[in-house]
Short mmCIF file of C-alpha atoms and ligand atoms in Angstrom, two decimals:
data_model
loop_
_atom_site.label_atom_id
_atom_site.label_comp_id
_atom_site.label_asym_id
_atom_site.label_seq_id
_atom_site.Cartn_x
_atom_site.Cartn_y
_atom_site.Cartn_z
CA UNK A 297 0.00 0.00 0.00
CA UNK A 298 1.00 3.58 -0.63
CA UNK A 299 2.97 5.26 2.17
CA UNK A 300 0.75 8.36 2.12
CA UNK A 301 -2.38 6.22 2.65
CA UNK A 302 -0.70 4.25 5.48
CA UNK A 303 0.45 7.51 7.07
CA UNK A 304 -3.07 8.94 7.04
CA UNK A 305 -4.58 5.81 8.54
CA UNK A 306 -1.91 5.55 11.25
CA UNK A 307 -2.25 9.24 12.18
CA UNK A 308 -5.99 8.78 12.66
CA UNK A 309 -5.34 5.82 14.97
CA UNK A 310 -2.66 7.77 16.84
CA UNK A 311 -5.06 10.68 17.47
CA UNK A 312 -7.66 8.27 18.83
CA UNK A 313 -5.14 6.61 21.17
CA UNK A 314 -3.82 9.98 22.30
CA UNK A 315 -7.29 11.21 23.23
CA UNK A 316 -7.81 8.10 25.36
CA UNK A 317 -4.31 8.00 26.92
CA UNK A 318 -3.67 8.26 30.64
CA UNK A 319 -0.66 9.82 32.41
CA UNK A 320 1.23 6.50 32.69
CA UNK A 321 1.82 6.09 28.92
CA UNK A 322 5.61 6.43 29.29
CA UNK A 323 5.99 3.86 32.12
CA UNK A 324 7.45 1.11 29.91
CA UNK A 325 9.93 3.53 28.36
CA UNK A 326 11.03 4.65 31.81
CA UNK A 327 11.75 1.00 32.74
CA UNK A 328 13.81 0.43 29.59
CA UNK A 329 15.87 3.60 30.05
CA UNK A 330 16.60 2.82 33.71
CA UNK A 331 19.06 0.26 32.32
CA UNK A 332 20.99 2.98 30.40
CA UNK A 333 21.52 5.76 32.92
CA UNK A 334 24.05 8.45 32.01
CA UNK A 335 24.14 7.57 28.28
CA UNK A 336 23.55 10.66 26.07
CA UNK A 337 19.88 10.52 25.07
CA UNK A 338 17.82 12.23 22.39
CA UNK A 339 14.11 12.65 23.07
CA UNK A 340 11.68 14.95 21.29
CA UNK A 341 9.26 17.73 22.20
CA UNK A 342 5.88 16.21 21.37
CA UNK A 343 3.48 17.86 18.93
CA UNK A 344 0.00 16.95 17.70
CA UNK A 345 -0.92 13.50 19.00
CA UNK A 346 2.62 12.16 19.56
CA UNK A 347 3.01 10.07 22.71
CA UNK A 348 4.67 12.19 25.42
CA UNK A 349 8.28 11.28 26.31
CA UNK A 350 8.86 14.33 28.56
CA UNK A 351 8.59 12.44 31.90
CA UNK A 352 11.40 10.04 30.89
CA UNK A 353 13.49 12.84 29.38
CA UNK A 354 13.23 14.81 32.62
CA UNK A 355 14.23 11.69 34.57
CA UNK A 356 17.20 11.02 32.25
CA UNK A 357 18.42 14.63 32.48
CA UNK A 358 19.23 14.00 36.16
CA UNK A 359 21.78 11.34 35.06
CA UNK A 360 23.26 12.57 31.78
CA UNK A 361 22.90 14.74 28.68
CA UNK A 362 19.49 14.93 27.01
CA UNK A 363 18.90 16.60 23.66
CA UNK A 364 16.01 17.29 21.30
CA UNK A 365 16.02 17.29 17.47
CA UNK A 366 16.40 20.51 15.53
CA UNK A 367 15.98 20.84 11.76
CA UNK A 368 18.89 23.00 10.67
CA UNK A 369 18.43 22.19 6.98
CA UNK A 370 15.96 20.01 5.06
CA UNK A 371 17.46 16.94 3.31
CA UNK A 372 20.14 16.83 6.04
CA UNK A 373 20.43 14.86 9.28
CA UNK A 374 18.84 16.38 12.38
CA UNK A 375 21.06 18.07 14.94
CA UNK A 376 20.42 17.68 18.67
CA UNK A 377 20.55 20.52 21.18
CA UNK A 378 20.78 20.18 24.95
CA UNK A 379 17.48 20.17 26.81
CA UNK A 380 16.30 20.11 30.43
CA UNK A 381 12.90 21.02 31.91
CA UNK A 382 14.29 24.54 32.50
CA UNK A 383 15.46 25.12 28.91
CA UNK A 384 13.81 28.19 27.30
CA UNK A 385 12.04 27.15 24.07
CA UNK A 386 11.12 28.95 20.86
CA UNK A 387 8.93 27.86 17.92
CA UNK A 388 11.07 26.11 15.27
CA UNK A 389 10.48 24.55 11.85
CA UNK A 390 7.08 22.91 11.27
CA UNK A 391 5.75 24.59 14.45
CA UNK A 392 7.82 22.26 16.65
CA UNK A 393 9.33 23.83 19.79
CA UNK A 394 13.11 23.91 20.08
CA UNK A 395 15.68 25.22 22.58
CA UNK A 396 16.44 28.92 22.29
CA UNK A 397 20.17 28.26 22.64
CA UNK A 398 22.27 26.43 20.03
CA UNK A 399 24.00 23.85 22.28
CA UNK A 400 24.81 20.70 20.25
CA UNK A 401 25.10 17.22 21.76
CA UNK A 402 25.58 13.77 20.17
CA UNK A 403 23.12 11.10 21.36
CA UNK A 404 23.84 7.37 21.65
CA UNK A 405 20.23 6.46 22.42
CA UNK A 406 17.41 8.00 20.39
CA UNK A 407 13.75 8.02 21.31
CA UNK A 408 12.23 8.19 17.84
CA UNK A 409 8.75 9.67 17.28
CA UNK A 410 6.60 7.54 14.97
CA UNK A 411 3.58 7.73 12.77
CA UNK A 412 3.51 3.92 12.40
CA UNK A 413 5.69 0.85 13.06
CA UNK A 414 5.64 -2.88 12.35
CA UNK A 415 6.97 -5.93 14.25
CA UNK A 416 10.20 -5.95 12.22
CA UNK A 417 11.22 -2.45 13.32
CA UNK A 418 10.29 -0.63 10.15
CA UNK A 419 8.95 2.84 10.79
CA UNK A 420 6.96 5.58 9.13
CA UNK A 421 7.50 9.25 10.06
CA UNK A 422 6.16 12.46 8.60
CA UNK A 423 8.00 11.76 5.36
CA UNK A 424 10.95 14.11 5.63
CA UNK A 425 13.45 11.28 5.87
CA UNK A 426 15.03 13.11 8.82
CA UNK A 427 15.41 10.13 11.15
CA UNK A 428 16.54 7.87 8.29
CA UNK A 429 19.37 10.29 7.49
CA UNK A 430 20.15 10.92 11.15
CA UNK A 431 20.37 7.24 12.13
CA UNK A 432 22.48 6.45 9.04
CA UNK A 433 24.90 9.28 9.91
CA UNK A 434 25.16 8.40 13.62
CA UNK A 435 25.55 4.66 12.92
CA UNK A 436 28.52 5.53 10.70
CA UNK A 437 30.42 6.56 13.83
CA UNK A 438 29.29 4.27 16.64
CA UNK A 439 26.64 1.83 17.86
CA UNK A 440 23.30 3.56 18.36
CA UNK A 441 20.17 2.36 20.13
CA UNK A 442 17.11 3.63 18.24
CA UNK A 443 13.97 3.20 20.32
CA UNK A 444 10.67 3.86 18.57
CA UNK A 445 8.08 5.24 20.99
CA UNK A 446 4.42 5.00 20.04
CA UNK A 447 0.94 3.96 21.07
CA UNK A 448 0.30 0.27 20.48
CA UNK A 449 -2.52 1.35 18.16
CA UNK A 450 0.10 2.67 15.69
CA UNK A 451 1.24 -0.84 14.76
CA UNK A 452 0.55 -1.87 11.17
CA UNK A 453 0.97 -5.44 9.83
CA UNK A 454 3.76 -4.79 7.33
CA UNK A 455 5.24 -1.48 6.25
CA UNK A 456 6.92 -1.07 2.87
CA UNK A 457 10.68 -0.61 3.04
CA UNK A 458 12.88 1.61 0.90
CA UNK A 459 16.68 1.16 0.71
CA UNK A 460 17.24 4.33 2.78
CA UNK A 461 14.85 3.35 5.61
CA UNK A 462 16.66 2.96 8.96
CA UNK A 463 15.16 0.31 11.23
CA UNK A 464 14.44 0.59 14.93
CA UNK A 465 16.37 -1.53 17.46
CA UNK A 466 13.47 -1.57 19.91
CA UNK A 467 9.87 -0.40 19.99
CA UNK A 468 8.28 0.72 23.22
CA UNK A 469 4.58 1.41 23.41
CA UNK A 470 2.21 2.44 26.19
CA UNK A 471 1.59 -1.29 26.70
CA UNK A 472 4.71 -3.32 25.85
CA UNK A 473 8.34 -3.57 24.75
CA UNK A 474 8.80 -5.12 21.31
CA UNK A 475 12.10 -6.62 20.11
CA UNK A 476 11.95 -6.48 16.32
CA UNK A 477 11.99 -9.82 14.50
CA UNK A 478 14.12 -9.48 11.37
N1 FFO B 339 8.14 16.15 18.02
C1 FFO B 339 8.84 15.92 16.91
N2 FFO B 339 9.93 16.63 16.66
C2 FFO B 339 10.60 16.42 15.50
C3 FFO B 339 10.19 15.44 14.57
C4 FFO B 339 9.02 14.70 14.87
O1 FFO B 339 8.59 13.82 14.11
N3 FFO B 339 8.38 14.97 16.04
N4 FFO B 339 10.91 15.28 13.40
C5 FFO B 339 10.92 14.11 12.64
O2 FFO B 339 11.40 14.05 11.55
C6 FFO B 339 11.73 16.38 12.95
C7 FFO B 339 10.82 17.39 12.28
N5 FFO B 339 10.32 16.82 11.08
C8 FFO B 339 9.11 17.07 10.50
C9 FFO B 339 8.94 16.80 9.17
C10 FFO B 339 7.76 17.08 8.54
C11 FFO B 339 6.70 17.61 9.25
C12 FFO B 339 5.40 17.91 8.59
O3 FFO B 339 4.52 18.48 9.19
N6 FFO B 339 5.24 17.55 7.34
C13 FFO B 339 4.04 17.81 6.58
C14 FFO B 339 4.24 17.38 5.18
C15 FFO B 339 5.50 17.97 4.63
C16 FFO B 339 5.70 17.57 3.21
O4 FFO B 339 6.22 16.46 3.00
O5 FFO B 339 5.33 18.36 2.33
C17 FFO B 339 2.84 17.09 7.13
O6 FFO B 339 3.00 16.00 7.73
O7 FFO B 339 1.73 17.62 6.95
C18 FFO B 339 6.86 17.87 10.59
C19 FFO B 339 8.05 17.59 11.21
C20 FFO B 339 12.46 16.96 14.10
N7 FFO B 339 11.65 17.19 15.24
N1 ATP B 340 20.05 8.36 4.23
C1 ATP B 340 19.37 9.01 3.28
N2 ATP B 340 20.00 9.67 2.30
C2 ATP B 340 19.33 10.32 1.35
N3 ATP B 340 17.98 10.37 1.28
C3 ATP B 340 17.29 9.77 2.21
C4 ATP B 340 17.94 9.05 3.27
N4 ATP B 340 16.98 8.55 4.07
C5 ATP B 340 15.79 8.92 3.54
N5 ATP B 340 15.96 9.65 2.42
C6 ATP B 340 14.88 10.20 1.59
O1 ATP B 340 13.96 10.92 2.38
C7 ATP B 340 12.62 10.80 1.81
C8 ATP B 340 11.59 10.52 2.88
O2 ATP B 340 11.78 9.25 3.46
P1 ATP B 340 10.62 8.46 4.21
O3 ATP B 340 9.35 8.51 3.45
O4 ATP B 340 11.18 7.14 4.60
O5 ATP B 340 10.45 9.40 5.50
P2 ATP B 340 10.01 9.02 6.96
O6 ATP B 340 10.88 7.92 7.47
O7 ATP B 340 8.54 8.81 6.98
O8 ATP B 340 10.33 10.40 7.69
P3 ATP B 340 11.23 10.76 8.94
O9 ATP B 340 12.51 9.94 8.86
O10 ATP B 340 11.49 12.22 8.80
O11 ATP B 340 10.43 10.45 10.14
C9 ATP B 340 12.69 9.70 0.80
O12 ATP B 340 12.56 10.29 -0.46
C10 ATP B 340 14.06 9.08 0.97
O13 ATP B 340 14.61 8.67 -0.26
#
């Protein structure tokens, strides 16, 4: 099926799950990250109906560096700027908040926002290819742990894969932790 059609369907399911979500949606993610304290972590500042990783990012910032993605240029990898709960934010590209100050960091664990995922770790984002480029660039230097974070309702049976798609190492939902089967 066409990626645009899958994206639309998954976004509708995500909005439904988001409207019904309770405050404990990031509990599983918190458990996973407790095993990686002090490792530089990239989260994201949630927009629209994205599942909220802020509680785990705040927790992680007590142990090590936490950053959030910033689009410096389209068709390029994302850059990550330091973030804590006290960081002043401004409105960035696509209406997504970003830190006021340009303070780059390099993550080793990435919490990746998703539109949809499947059991094999394939993912669908907004279509900019930002995370594909970013994961490819980071993996060229060192081992990276890419954790997709989503509502369970965003799972689709089988996503199409393009040669440039970067797969997830782990998927964490509001309900469970999924180790991709390749
Ligand atoms: N919270 C959050 N921050 C993030 C991302 C994300 O997915 N979530 N990104 C993840 O990459 C980057 C921003 N990337 C984005 C790329 C496209 C659109 C967007 O709204 N696209 C339009 C269609 C654009 C087009 O292709 O013409 C849309 O979906 O309507 C938003 C964010 C960095 N920061
Ligand atoms: N490493 C890469 N180098 C060059 N182009 C890439 C790379 N990764 C992805 N692209 C291009 O980016 C475009 C969008 O990719 P895709 O539809 O997979 O985005 P997405 O994974 O949904 O979005 P995102 O990664 O921003 O969440 C595609 O045209 C793809 O060819």
